[in-house]
PDB file of C-alpha atoms and ligand atoms in Angstrom:
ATOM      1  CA  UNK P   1     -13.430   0.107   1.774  1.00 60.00           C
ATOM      2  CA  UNK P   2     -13.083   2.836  -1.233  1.00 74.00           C
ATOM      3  CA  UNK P   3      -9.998   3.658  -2.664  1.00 77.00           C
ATOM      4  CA  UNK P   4     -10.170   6.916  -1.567  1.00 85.00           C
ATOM      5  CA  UNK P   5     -11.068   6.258   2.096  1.00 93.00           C
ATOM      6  CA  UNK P   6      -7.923   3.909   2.152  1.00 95.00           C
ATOM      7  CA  UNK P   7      -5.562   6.499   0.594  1.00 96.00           C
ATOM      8  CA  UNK P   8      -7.046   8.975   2.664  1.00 96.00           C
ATOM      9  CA  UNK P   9      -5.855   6.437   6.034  1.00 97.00           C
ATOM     10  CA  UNK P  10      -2.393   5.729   4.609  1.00 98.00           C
ATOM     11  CA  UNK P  11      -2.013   9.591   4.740  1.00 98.00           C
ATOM     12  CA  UNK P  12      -2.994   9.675   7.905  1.00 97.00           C
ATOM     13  CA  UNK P  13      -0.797   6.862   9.234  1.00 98.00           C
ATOM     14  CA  UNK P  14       2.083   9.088   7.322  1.00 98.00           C
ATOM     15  CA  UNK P  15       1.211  11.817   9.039  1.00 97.00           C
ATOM     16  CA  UNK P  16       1.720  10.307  12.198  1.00 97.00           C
ATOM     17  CA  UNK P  17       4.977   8.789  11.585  1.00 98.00           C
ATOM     18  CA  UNK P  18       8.314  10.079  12.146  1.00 97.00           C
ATOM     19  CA  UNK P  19      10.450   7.205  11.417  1.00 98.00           C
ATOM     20  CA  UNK P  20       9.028   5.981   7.547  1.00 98.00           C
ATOM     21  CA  UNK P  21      11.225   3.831   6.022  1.00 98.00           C
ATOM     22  CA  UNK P  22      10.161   2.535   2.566  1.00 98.00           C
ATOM     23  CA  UNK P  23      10.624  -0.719   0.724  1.00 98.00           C
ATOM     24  CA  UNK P  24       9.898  -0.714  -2.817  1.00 97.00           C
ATOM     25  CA  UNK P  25       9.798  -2.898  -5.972  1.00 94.00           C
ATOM     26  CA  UNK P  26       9.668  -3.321  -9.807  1.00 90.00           C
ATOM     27  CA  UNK P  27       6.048  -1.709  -9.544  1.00 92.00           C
ATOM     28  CA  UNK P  28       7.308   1.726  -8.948  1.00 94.00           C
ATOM     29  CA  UNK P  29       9.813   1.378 -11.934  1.00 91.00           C
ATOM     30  CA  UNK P  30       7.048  -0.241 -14.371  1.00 88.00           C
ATOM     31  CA  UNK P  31       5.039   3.168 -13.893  1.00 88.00           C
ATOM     32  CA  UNK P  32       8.298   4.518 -15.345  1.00 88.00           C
ATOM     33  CA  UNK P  33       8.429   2.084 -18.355  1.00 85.00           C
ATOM     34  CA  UNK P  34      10.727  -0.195 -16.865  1.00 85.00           C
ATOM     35  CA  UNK P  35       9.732  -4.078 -17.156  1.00 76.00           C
ATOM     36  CA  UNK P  36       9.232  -5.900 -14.844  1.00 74.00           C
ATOM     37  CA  UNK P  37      11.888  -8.376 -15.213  1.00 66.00           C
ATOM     38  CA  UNK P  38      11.036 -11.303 -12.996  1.00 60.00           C
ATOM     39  CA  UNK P  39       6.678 -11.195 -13.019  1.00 53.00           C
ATOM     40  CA  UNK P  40       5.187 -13.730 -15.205  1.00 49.00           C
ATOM     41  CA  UNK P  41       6.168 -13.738 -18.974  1.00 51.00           C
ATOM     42  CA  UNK P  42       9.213 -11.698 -17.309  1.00 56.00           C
ATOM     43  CA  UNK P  43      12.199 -11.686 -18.927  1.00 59.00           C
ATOM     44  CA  UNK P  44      14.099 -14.060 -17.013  1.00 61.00           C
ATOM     45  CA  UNK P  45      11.991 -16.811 -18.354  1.00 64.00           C
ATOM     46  CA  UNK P  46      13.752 -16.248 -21.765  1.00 72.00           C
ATOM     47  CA  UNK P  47      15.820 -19.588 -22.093  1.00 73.00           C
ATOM     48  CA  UNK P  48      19.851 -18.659 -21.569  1.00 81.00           C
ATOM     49  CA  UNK P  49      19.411 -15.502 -19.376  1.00 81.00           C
ATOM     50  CA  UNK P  50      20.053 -16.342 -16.160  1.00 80.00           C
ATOM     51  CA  UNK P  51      23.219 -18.018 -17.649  1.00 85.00           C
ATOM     52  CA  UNK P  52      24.078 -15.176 -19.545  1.00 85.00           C
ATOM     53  CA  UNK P  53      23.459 -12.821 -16.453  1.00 85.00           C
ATOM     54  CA  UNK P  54      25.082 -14.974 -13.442  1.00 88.00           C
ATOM     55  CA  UNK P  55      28.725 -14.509 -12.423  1.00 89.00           C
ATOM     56  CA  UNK P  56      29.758 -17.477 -14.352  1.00 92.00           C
ATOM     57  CA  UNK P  57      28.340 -16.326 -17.595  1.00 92.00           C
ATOM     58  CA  UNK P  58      30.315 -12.979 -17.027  1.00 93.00           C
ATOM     59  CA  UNK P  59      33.443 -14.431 -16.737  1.00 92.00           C
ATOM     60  CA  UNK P  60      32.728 -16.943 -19.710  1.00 94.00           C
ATOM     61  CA  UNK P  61      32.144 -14.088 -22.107  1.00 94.00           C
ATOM     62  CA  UNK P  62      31.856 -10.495 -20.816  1.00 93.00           C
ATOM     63  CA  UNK P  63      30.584  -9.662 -24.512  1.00 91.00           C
ATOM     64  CA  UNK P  64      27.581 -11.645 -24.311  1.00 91.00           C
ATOM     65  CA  UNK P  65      26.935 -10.364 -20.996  1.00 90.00           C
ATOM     66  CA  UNK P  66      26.998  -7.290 -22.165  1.00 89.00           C
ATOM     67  CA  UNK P  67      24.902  -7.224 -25.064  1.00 86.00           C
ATOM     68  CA  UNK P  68      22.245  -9.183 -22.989  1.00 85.00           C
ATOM     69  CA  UNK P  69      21.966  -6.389 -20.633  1.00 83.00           C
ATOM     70  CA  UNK P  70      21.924  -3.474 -23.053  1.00 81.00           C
ATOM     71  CA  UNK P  71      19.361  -4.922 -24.264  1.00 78.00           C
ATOM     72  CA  UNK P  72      17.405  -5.751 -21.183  1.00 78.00           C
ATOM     73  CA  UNK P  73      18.765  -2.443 -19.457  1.00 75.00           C
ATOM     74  CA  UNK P  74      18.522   0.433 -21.974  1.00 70.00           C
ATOM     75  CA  UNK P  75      15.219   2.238 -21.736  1.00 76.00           C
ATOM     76  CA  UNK P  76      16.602   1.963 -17.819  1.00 81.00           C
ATOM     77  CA  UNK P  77      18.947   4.645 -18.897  1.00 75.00           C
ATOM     78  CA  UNK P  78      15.890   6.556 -20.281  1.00 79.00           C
ATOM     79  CA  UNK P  79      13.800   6.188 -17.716  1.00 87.00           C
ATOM     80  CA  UNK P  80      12.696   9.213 -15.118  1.00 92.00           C
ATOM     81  CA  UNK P  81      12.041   8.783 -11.252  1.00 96.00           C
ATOM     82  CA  UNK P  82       7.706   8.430 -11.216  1.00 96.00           C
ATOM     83  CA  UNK P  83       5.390  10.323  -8.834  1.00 97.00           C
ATOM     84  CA  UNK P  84       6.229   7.670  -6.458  1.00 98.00           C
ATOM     85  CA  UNK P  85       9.611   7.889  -6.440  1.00 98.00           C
ATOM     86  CA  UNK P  86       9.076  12.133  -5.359  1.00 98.00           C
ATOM     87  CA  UNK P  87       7.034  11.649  -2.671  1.00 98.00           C
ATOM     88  CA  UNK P  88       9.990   9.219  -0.981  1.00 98.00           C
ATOM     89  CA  UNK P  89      12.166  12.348  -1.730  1.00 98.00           C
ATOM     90  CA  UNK P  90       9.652  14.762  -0.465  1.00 98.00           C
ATOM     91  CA  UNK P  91       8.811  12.359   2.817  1.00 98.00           C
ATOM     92  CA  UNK P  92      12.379  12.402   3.627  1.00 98.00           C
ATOM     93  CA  UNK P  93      12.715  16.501   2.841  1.00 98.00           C
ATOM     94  CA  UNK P  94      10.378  16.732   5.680  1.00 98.00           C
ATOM     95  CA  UNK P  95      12.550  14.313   8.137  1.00 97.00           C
ATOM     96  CA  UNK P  96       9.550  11.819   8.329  1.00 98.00           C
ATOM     97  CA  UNK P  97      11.252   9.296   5.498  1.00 98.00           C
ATOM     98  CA  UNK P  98      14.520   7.699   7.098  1.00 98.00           C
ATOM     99  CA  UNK P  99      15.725   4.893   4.778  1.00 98.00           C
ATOM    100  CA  UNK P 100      14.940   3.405   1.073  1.00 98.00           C
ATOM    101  CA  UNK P 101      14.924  -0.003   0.424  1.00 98.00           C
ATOM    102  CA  UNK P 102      14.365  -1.149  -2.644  1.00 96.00           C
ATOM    103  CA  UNK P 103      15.080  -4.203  -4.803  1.00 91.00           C
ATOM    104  CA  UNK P 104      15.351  -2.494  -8.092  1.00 92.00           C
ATOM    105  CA  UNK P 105      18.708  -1.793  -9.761  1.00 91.00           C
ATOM    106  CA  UNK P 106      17.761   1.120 -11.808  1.00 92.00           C
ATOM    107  CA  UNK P 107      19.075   3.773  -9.744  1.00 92.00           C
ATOM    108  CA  UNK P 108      15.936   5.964  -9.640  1.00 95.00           C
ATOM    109  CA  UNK P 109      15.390   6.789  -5.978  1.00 97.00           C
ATOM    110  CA  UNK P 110      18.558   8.577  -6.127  1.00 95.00           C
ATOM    111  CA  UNK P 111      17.865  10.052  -9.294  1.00 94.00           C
ATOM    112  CA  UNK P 112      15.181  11.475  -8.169  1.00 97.00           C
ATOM    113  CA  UNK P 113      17.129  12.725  -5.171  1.00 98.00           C
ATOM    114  CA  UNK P 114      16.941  10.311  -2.311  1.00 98.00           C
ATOM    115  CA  UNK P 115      19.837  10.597   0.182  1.00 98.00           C
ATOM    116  CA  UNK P 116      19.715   7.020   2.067  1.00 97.00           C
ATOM    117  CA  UNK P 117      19.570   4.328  -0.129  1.00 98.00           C
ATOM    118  CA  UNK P 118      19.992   0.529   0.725  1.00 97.00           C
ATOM    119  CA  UNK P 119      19.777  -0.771  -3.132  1.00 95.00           C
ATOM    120  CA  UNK P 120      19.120  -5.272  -1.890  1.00 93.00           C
ATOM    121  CA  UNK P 121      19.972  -6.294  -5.698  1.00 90.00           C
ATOM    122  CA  UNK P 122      22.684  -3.544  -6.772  1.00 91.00           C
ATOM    123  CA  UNK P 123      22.550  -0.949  -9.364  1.00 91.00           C
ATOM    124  CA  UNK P 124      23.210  -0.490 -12.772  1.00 88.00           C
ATOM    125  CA  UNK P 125      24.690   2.816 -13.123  1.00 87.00           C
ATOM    126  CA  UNK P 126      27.954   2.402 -11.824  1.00 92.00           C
ATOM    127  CA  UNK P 127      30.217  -0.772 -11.986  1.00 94.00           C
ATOM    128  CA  UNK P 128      34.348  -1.496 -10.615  1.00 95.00           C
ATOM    129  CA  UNK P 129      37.361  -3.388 -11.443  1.00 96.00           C
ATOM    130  CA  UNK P 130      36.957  -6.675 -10.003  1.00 93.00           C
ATOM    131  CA  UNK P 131      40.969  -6.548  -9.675  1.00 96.00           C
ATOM    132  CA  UNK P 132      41.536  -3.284  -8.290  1.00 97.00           C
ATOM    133  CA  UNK P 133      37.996  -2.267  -7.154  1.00 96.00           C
ATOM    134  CA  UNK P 134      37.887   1.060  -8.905  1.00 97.00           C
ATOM    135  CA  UNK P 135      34.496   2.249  -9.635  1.00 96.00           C
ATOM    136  CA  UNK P 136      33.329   3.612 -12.753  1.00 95.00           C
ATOM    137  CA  UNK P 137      30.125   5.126 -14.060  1.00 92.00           C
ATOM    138  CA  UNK P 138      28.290   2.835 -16.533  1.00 89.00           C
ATOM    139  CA  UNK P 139      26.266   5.526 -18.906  1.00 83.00           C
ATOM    140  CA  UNK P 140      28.427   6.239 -21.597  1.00 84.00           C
ATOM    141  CA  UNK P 141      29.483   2.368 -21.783  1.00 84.00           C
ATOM    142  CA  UNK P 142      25.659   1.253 -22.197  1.00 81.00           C
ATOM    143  CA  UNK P 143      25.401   4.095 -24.619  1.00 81.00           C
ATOM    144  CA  UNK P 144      28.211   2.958 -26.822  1.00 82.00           C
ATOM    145  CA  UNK P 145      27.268  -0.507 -27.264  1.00 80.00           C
ATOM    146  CA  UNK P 146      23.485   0.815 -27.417  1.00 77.00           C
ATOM    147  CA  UNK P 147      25.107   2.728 -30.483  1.00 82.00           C
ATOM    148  CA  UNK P 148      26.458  -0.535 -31.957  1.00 80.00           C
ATOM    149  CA  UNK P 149      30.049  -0.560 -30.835  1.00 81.00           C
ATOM    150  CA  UNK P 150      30.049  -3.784 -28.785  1.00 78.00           C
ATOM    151  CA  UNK P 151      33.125  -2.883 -26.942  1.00 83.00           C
ATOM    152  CA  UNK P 152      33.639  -4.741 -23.676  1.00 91.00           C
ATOM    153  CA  UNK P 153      33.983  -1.843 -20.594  1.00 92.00           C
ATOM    154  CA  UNK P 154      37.832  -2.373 -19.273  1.00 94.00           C
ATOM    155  CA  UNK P 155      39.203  -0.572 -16.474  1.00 96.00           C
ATOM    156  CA  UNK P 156      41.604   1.657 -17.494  1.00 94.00           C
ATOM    157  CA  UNK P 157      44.324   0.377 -15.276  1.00 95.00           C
ATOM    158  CA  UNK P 158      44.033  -3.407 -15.443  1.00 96.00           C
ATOM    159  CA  UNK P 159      42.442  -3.579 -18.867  1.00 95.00           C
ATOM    160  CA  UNK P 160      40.091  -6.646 -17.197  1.00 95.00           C
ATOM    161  CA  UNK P 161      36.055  -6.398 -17.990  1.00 95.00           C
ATOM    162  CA  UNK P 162      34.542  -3.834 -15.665  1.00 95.00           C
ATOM    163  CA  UNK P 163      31.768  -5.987 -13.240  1.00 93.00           C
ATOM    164  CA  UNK P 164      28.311  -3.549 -13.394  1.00 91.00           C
ATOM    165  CA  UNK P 165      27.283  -3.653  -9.675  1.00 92.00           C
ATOM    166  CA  UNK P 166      24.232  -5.553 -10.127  1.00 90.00           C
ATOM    167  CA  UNK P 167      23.753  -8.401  -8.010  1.00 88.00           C
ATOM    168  CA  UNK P 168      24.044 -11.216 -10.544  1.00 86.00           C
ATOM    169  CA  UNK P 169      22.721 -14.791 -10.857  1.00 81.00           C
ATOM    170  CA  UNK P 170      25.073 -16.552  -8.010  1.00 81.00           C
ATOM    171  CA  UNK P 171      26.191 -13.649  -6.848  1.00 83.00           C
ATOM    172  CA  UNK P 172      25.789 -13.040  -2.737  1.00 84.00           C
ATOM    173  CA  UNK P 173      23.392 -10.141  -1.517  1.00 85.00           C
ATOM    174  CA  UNK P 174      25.480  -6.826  -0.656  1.00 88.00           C
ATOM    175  CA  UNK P 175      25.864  -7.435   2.733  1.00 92.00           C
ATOM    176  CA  UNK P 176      26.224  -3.665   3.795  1.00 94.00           C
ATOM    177  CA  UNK P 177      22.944  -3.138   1.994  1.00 95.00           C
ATOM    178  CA  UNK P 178      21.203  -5.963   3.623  1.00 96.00           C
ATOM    179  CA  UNK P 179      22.500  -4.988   7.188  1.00 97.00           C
ATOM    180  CA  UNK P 180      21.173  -1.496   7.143  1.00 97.00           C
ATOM    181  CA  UNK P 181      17.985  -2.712   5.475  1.00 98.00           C
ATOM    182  CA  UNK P 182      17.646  -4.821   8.005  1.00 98.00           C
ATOM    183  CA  UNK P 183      18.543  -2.189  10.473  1.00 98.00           C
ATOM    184  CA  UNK P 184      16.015   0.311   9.544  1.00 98.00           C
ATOM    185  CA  UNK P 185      13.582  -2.201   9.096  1.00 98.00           C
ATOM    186  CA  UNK P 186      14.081  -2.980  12.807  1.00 98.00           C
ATOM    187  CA  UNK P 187      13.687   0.787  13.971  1.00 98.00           C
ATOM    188  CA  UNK P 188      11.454   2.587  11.974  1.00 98.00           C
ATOM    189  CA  UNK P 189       7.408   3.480  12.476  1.00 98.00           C
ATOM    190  CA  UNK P 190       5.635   2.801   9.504  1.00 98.00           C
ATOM    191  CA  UNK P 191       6.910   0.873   6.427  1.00 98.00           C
ATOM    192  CA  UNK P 192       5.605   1.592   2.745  1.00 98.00           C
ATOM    193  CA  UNK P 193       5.672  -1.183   0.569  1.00 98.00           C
ATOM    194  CA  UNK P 194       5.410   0.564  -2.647  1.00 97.00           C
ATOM    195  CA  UNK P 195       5.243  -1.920  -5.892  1.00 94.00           C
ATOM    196  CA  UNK P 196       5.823  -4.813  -4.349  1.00 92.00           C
ATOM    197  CA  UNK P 197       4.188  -8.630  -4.655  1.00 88.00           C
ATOM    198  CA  UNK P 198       7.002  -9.337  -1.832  1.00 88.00           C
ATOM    199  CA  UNK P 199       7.924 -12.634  -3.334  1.00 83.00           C
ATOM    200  CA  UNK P 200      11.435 -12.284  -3.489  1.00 79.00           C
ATOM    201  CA  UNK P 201      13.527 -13.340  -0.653  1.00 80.00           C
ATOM    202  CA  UNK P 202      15.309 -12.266   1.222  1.00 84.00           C
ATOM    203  CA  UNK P 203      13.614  -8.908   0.809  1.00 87.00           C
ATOM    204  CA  UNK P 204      10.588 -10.384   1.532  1.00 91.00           C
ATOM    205  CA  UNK P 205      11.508 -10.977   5.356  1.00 95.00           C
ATOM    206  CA  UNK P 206      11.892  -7.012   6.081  1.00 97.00           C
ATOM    207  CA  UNK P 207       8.137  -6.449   6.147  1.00 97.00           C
ATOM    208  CA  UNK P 208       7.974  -9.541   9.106  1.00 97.00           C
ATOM    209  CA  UNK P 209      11.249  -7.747  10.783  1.00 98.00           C
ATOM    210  CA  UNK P 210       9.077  -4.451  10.666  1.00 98.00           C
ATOM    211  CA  UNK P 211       5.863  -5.628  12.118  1.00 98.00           C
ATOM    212  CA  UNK P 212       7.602  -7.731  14.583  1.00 98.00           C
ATOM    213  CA  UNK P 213       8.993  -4.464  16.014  1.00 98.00           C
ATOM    214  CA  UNK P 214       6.124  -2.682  16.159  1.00 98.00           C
ATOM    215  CA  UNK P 215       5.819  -0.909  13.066  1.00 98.00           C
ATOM    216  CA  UNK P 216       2.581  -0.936  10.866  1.00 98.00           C
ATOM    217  CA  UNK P 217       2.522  -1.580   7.245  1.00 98.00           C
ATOM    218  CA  UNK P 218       1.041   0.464   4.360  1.00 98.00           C
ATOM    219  CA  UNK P 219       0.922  -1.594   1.229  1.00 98.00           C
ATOM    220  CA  UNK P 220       0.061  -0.228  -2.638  1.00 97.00           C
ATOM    221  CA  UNK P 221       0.679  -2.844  -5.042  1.00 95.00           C
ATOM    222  CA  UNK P 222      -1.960  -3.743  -8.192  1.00 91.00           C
ATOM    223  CA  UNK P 223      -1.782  -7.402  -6.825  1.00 90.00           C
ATOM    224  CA  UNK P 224      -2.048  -8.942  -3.810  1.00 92.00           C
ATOM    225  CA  UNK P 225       0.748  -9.684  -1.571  1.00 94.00           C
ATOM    226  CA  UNK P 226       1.126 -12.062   1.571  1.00 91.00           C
ATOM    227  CA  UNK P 227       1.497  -9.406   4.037  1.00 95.00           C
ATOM    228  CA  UNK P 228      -2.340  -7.847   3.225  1.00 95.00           C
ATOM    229  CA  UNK P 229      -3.157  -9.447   6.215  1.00 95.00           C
ATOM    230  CA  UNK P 230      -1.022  -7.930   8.531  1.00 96.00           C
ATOM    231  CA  UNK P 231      -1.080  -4.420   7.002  1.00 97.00           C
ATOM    232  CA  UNK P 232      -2.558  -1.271   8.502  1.00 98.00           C
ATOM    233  CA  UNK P 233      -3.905  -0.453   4.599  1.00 97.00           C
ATOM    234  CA  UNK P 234      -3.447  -2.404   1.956  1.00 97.00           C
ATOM    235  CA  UNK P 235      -4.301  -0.723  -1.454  1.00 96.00           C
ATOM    236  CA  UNK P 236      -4.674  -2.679  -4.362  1.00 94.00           C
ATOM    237  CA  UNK P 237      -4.251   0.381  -7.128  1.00 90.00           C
ATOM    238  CA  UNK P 238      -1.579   1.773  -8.787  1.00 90.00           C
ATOM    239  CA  UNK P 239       1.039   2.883  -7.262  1.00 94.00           C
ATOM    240  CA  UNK P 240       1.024   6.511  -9.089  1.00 94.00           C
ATOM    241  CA  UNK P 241      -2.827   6.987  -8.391  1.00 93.00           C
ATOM    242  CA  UNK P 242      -1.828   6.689  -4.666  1.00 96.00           C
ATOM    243  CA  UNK P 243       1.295   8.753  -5.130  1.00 97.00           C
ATOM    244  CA  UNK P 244       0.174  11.707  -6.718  1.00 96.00           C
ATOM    245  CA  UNK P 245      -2.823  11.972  -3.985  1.00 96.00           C
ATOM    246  CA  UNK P 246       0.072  11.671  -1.317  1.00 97.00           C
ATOM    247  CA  UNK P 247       2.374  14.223  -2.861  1.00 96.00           C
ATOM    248  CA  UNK P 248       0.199  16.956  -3.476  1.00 96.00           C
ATOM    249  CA  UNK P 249      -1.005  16.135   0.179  1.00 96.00           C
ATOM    250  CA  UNK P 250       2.586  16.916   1.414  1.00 96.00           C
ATOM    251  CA  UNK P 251       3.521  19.341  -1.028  1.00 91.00           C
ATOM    252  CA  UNK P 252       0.944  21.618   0.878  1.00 80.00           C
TER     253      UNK P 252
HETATM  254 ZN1   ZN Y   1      41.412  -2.354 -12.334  1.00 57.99          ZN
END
């Protein structure tokens, strides 16, 4: 079928929905120059990263952890929420949009103003004490290292290395994250699987805990994915193409 026909039924199937939740992945963030850290010739193929970037490397040297992830992280801090990103924000402005899943740590969907965010592999922005838990926003720390002062973040109570609230190597999915992803998976209408090649598990399984309850699938991802199968409309595009269609659709 043409692109346009398809984009045309996902629109419809939106539409028609009142209980959207979406699931997206490092496709929506590449559209906003953000790499796509784990696709092939990803970065995490770079020999010594996933030690550098596990739990174990953190506490073995916090300043090597955190020059590794200025590195890999800064144009994150740059980056701006995509045409993608706005229509999530404008689908739940119009109560159809219930939930955002996503796998991506850069923080965008709530940049660009999404309320309910279930974020499977952490975020970047903010971090805590691992001693006394208190949270602290991670900006101006990348910035100052990104500046050249290699200064290892310390909370300013317990002076011990301040844990970013990514979801490291060895580190254990956030369990409240995962249950209401799961949750909404369970209950909604339609999912969107924005960006996606829904390789990684355990994110992987929400599309299956969708379907199995009923829910139909609407897929945009350049590649193919295992789910194109089972999908109301699977469009093979990118993801902004499809976006900026769907937004000005429901800007109207
Ligand atoms: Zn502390």
């Amino acid at each position: 079928m043409k692109m346009m026909a398809l984009t045309e039924q996902a629109i419809s199937l939106i539409r028609k929905s009142g209980n959207i939740v979406a699931l997206s992945g490092a496709g929506i963030s590449t559209e906003a120059g953000i790499p796509d850290f784990r696709g092939p010739g990803g970065m995490w193929e770079e020999p010594g990263l996933m030690d550098q970037l596990s739990v174990s490397g953190f506490r073995n040297s916090p300043e090597t952890f955190y020059r590794t992830s200025v590195r890999l992280f800064s144009n994150i801090a740059r980056a701006e929420p995509t045409p993608a990103h706005r229509l999530l924000v404008r689908l739940e402005q119009l109560n159809k949009l219930k939930a955002v899943i996503t796998q991506n740590i850069d923080g965008l969907h709530t940049a660009a103003g999404s309320t309910k965010v279930f974020e499977l592999h952490g975020t970047y922005r903010t971090g805590h004490c691992p001693q006394c838990g208190t949270e602290f926003e991670m900006a101006e720390f990348y910035a100052e290292i990104e500046r050249g002062n290699l200064r290892v973040p310390l909370c300013t109570a317990c002076a011990v290395p301040i844990k970013p609230d990514i979801v490291l190597f060895e580190d254990l999915l956030p369990v409240n994250a995962w249950n209401g992803a799961v949750q909404a998976a369970t209950t909604c209408d339609l999912m969107l699987i924005f960006g996606s090649s829904l390789m990684v598990y355990p994110a992987a399984e929400l599309p299956m805990i969708a379907f199995e309850n009923g829910a139909r699938l609407v897929i945009v991802n350049l590649g193919e994915t295992s789910y194109d199968n089972m999908a109301a409309v699977a469009i093979k595009s990118r993801l902004g193409d499809f976006a900026k269609t769907a937004l000005a659709t429901f800007m109207e």
